[in-house]
Structures are given as C-alpha cells and as structure tokens.
Short mmCIF file of C-alpha atoms in Angstrom, two decimals:
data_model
loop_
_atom_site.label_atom_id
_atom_site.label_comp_id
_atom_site.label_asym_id
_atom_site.label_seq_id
_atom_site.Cartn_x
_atom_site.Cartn_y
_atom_site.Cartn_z
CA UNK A 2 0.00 0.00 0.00
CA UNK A 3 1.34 3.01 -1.14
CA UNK A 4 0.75 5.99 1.16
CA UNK A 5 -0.15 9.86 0.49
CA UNK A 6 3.01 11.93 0.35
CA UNK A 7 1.02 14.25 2.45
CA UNK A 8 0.36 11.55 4.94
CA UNK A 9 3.83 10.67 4.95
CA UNK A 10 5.18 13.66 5.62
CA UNK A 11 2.93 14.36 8.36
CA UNK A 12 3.99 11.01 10.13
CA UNK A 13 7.56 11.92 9.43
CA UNK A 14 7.09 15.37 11.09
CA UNK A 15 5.10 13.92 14.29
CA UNK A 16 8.09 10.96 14.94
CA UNK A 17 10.65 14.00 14.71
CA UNK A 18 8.94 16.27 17.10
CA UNK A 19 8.64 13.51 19.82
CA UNK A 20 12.41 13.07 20.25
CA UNK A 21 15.57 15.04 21.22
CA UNK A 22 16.78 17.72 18.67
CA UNK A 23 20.36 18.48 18.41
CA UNK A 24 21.41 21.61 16.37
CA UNK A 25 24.47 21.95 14.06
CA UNK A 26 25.63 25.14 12.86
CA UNK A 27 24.80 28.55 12.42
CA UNK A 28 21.38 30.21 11.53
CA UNK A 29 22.96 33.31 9.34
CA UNK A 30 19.37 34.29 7.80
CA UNK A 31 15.71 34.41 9.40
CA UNK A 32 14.73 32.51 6.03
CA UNK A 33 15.36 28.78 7.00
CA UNK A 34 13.94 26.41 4.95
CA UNK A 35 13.92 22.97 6.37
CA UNK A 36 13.83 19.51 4.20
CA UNK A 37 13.40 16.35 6.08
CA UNK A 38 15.89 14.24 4.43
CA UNK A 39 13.47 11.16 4.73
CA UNK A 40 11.26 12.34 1.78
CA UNK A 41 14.38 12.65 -0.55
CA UNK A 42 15.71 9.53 -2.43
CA UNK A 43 19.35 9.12 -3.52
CA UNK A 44 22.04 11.63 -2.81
CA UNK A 45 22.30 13.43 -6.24
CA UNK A 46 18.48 14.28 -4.97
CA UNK A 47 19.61 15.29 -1.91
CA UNK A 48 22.11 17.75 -3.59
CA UNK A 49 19.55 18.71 -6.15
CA UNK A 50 16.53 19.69 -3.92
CA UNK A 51 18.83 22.02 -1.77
CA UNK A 52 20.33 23.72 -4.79
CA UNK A 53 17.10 24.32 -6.39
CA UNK A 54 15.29 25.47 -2.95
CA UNK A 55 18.42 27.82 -2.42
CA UNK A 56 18.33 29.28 -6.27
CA UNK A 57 14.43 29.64 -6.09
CA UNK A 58 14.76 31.48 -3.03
CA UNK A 59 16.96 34.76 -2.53
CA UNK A 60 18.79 34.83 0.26
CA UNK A 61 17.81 31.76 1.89
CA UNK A 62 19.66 28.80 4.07
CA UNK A 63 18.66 25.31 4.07
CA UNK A 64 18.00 23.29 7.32
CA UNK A 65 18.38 19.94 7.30
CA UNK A 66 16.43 17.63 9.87
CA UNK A 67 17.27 13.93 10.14
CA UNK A 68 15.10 11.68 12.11
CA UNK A 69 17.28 8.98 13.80
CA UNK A 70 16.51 6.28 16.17
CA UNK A 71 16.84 8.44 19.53
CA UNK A 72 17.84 11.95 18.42
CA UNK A 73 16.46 14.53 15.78
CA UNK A 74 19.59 16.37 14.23
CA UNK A 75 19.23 19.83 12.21
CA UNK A 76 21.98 20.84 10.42
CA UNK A 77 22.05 24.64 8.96
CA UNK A 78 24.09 24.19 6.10
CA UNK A 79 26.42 26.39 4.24
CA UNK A 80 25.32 25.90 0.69
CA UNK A 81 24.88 28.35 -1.83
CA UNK A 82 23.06 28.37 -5.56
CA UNK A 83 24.77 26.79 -7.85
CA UNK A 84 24.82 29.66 -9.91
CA UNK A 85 26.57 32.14 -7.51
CA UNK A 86 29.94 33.22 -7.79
CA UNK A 87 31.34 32.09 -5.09
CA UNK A 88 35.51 32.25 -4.13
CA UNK A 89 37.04 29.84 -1.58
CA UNK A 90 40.60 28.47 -0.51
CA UNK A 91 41.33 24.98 -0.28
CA UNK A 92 43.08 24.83 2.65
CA UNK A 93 39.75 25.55 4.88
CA UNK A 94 38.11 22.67 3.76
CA UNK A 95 38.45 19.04 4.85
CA UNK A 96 36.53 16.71 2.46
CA UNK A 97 33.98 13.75 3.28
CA UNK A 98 33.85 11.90 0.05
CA UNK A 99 32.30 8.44 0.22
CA UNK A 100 33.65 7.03 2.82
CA UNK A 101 37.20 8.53 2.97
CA UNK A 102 38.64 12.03 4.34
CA UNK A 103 40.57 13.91 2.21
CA UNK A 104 42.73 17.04 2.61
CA UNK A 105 44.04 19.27 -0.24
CA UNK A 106 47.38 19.16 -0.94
CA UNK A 107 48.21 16.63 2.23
CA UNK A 108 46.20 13.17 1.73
CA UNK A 109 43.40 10.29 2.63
CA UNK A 110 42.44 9.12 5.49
CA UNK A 111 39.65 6.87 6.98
CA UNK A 112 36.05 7.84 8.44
CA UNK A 113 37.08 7.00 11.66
CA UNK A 114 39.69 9.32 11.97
CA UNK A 115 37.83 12.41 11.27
CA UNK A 116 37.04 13.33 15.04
CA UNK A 117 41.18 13.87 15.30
CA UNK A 118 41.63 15.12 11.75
CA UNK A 119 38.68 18.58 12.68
CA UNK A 120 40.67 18.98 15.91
CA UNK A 121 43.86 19.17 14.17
CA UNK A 122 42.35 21.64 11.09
CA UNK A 123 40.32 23.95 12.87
CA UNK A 124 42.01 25.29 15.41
CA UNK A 125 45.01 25.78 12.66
CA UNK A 126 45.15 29.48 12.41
CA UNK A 127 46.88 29.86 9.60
CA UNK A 128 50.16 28.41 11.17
CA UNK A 129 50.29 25.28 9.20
CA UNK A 130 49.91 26.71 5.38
CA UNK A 131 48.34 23.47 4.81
CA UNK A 132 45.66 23.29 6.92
CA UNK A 133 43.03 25.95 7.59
CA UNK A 134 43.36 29.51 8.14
CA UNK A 135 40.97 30.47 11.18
CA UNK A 136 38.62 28.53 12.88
CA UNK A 137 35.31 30.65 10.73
CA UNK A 138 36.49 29.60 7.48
CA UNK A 139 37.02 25.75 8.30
CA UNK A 140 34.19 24.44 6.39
CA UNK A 141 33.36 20.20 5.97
CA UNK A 142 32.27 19.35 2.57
CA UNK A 143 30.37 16.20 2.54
CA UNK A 144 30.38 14.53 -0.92
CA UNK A 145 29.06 11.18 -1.87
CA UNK A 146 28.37 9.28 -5.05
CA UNK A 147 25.44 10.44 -6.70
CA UNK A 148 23.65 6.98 -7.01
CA UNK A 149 24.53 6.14 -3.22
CA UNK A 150 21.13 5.05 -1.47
CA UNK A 151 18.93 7.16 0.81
CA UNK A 152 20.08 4.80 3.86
CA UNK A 153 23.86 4.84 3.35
CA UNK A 154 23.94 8.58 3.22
CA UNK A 155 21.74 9.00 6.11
CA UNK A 156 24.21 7.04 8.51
CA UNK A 157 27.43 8.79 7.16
CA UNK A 158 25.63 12.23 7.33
CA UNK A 159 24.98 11.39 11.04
CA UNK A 160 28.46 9.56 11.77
CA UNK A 161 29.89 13.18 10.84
CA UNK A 162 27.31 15.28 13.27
CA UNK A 163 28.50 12.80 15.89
CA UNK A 164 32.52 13.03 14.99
CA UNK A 165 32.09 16.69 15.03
CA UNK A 166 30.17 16.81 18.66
CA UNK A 167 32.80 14.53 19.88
CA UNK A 168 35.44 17.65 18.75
CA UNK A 169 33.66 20.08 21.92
CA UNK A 170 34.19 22.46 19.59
CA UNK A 171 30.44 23.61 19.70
CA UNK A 172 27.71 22.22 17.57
CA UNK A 173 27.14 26.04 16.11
CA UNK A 174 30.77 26.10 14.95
CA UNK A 175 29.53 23.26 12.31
CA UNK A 176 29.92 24.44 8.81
CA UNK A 177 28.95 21.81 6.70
CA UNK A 178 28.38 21.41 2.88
CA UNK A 179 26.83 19.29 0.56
CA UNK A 180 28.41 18.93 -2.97
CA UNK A 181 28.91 17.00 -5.74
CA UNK A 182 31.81 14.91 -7.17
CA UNK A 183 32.72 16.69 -10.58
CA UNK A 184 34.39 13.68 -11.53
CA UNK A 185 31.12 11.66 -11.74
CA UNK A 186 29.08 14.63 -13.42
CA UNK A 187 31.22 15.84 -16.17
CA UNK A 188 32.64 13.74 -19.05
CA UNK A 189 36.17 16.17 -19.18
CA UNK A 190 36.77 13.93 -22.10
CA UNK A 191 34.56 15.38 -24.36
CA UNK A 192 35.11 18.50 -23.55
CA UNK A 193 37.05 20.37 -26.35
CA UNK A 194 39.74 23.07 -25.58
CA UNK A 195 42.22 25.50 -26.81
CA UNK A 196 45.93 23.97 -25.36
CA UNK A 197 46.86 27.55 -24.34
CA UNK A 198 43.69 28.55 -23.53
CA UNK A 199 43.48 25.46 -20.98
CA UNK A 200 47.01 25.99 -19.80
CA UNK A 201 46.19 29.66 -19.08
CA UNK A 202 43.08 28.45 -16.60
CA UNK A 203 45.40 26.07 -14.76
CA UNK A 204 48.22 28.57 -14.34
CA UNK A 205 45.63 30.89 -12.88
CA UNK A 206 43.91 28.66 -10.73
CA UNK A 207 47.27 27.14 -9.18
CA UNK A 208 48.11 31.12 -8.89
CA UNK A 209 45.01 31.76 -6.87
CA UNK A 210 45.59 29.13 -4.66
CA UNK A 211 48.47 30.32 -3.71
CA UNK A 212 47.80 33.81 -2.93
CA UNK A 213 44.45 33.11 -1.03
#
C-alpha cells in the first residue's frame, strides 16, 4: 500500500517532534527552509533539492532535519546556488567523500579518523599553510556518489554530526556542505579546448591558490 506523500510527511514530522533535537551550525538568515531528508531519495536528490530550494529562493539557508533512532539532528548548512559566484581556498576545507577524508594538498584518510583530523584543522590558524586559516572559514564538505542510497547517506551524514560533537568544539561552529563529485558529473573527455587557452586556466587557478 502506497501511502499519500502528504500523509507521509505528516507522520515523518510527528516521529521527529517527539524526540531530542540536536542543532548543528549557524542560523545566518531568518529565512530557514527545512527539508526532512526522509522524503528525498538518492544523494544526487539530496544535492539537487537544496540547490534548487536555495536558487528559487533569494537569500535563503537550508536546514536539514534527520530523524534517527533516539535523536532529531538539524543541520544549517552552508550551501549556496549553484549559480553564484562564489571564491574559496582549499586549505579551509576538509573533504567527506564516500567514505574517505581527504585534505588538499596533504592526503586520505579513513572515516574513523575524522574526530582527530577537525581537531587538528580547525584550530590551525593559519600556522600550518596546509591546513586551515581560522577557525570561521574551516568548512566540511560532505560529498558522496550520486547513485549512493537514501540509507547509506543517512548514517554517514549522522556519523559526521556525531565526529564533530565529539570535537567540543560547539555544535554552532559546524559548517557543513553538501556537494557534488565533478568527476562523476562531467565527461572532461569530451570537452574540447584550446591547449593555451586550458594551460592559461590552470596557471591561474594554481596562482590563486596560492595567494588566497
């Protein structure tokens, strides 16, 4: 029996609201939009639902709430459109993609060392030029493969929330995003460009990097 998605996300709402609720990260605008995660499928639907709701909606920030067993987690994330400029350093983030942790320029590392790896990054300063470069521009990008199941995602989203409460660093101090892996969304091979024209992008991007 299939039921009403009205129904369903009524019974979803009234499960949530009868447990705990833990809160991750900063509210920076008074319009939150929240998405239960358990109407969503796989995680390229996650991804795609917040980017829409953020580009259809000016100056927005999406909340996300995940029911689990004995706690109800929201999690104000620090997406942006898709289509906003937006400029960043690779140093401030430390990467959750599938079920490895990654850090620019340094190397991989497993999920369960990602408790350590936050207290080592964001607390940096800038001293080590490989690691972040003040505690309110660490970010945590969370990226999974786009086909990866509702249920897989779920427990890895939630594994982070609980490595990052483990930290004491403060639940607010969470910045999380989602994003995609470029890798699995763009064929670069058919992709035609100019050699110089290509070398010219890389040249500036590498310069960039290093001045930021």
């Amino acid at each position: 029996m299939k039921l009403n998605p009205i129904i369903l996300y009524v019974l979803l709402l009234f499960s949530c609201n009868n447990k705990a609720q833990i809160e991750f990260g900063k509210r920076y605008t008074e319009k939150l939009l929240q998405v239960n995660i358990d109407t969503l499928g796989n995680y390229q639907n996650w991804h795609n639902t917040v980017d829409s709701m953020l580009c259809n909606n000016d100056y927005s920030q999406i909340q996300l709430l995940i029911c689990d067993q004995e706690v109800n987690y929201k999690i104000n994330l620090n997406n942006h459109c898709s289509d906003d400029v937006v400029c960043f350093t690779s140093r401030n983030f430390l990467t959750i993609q599938n079920d490895s942790i990654y850090k620019y320029n340094i190397g991989a590392y497993s999920f369960d060392s990602l408790c350590d790896l936050i207290l080592r990054d964001y607390p940096n300063n800038g001293l080590n030029p490989r690691l972040s470069e003040a505690p309110h521009k660490f970010v945590l990008s969370f990226i999974q493969p786009n086909l990866l199941d509702h249920k897989t995602v779920k427990e890895r989203l939630v594994r982070v929330l609980e490595a990052f409460k483990r930290t004491e660093l403060g639940n607010e101090n969470l910045k999380l995003s989602l994003g995609l892996d470029l890798n699995e969304n763009f064929d670069f091979d058919k992709i035609q460009y100019e050699d110089s024209i290509y070398r010219e992008m890389e040249m500036l991007l590498e310069e960039q990097d290093f001045t930021l």
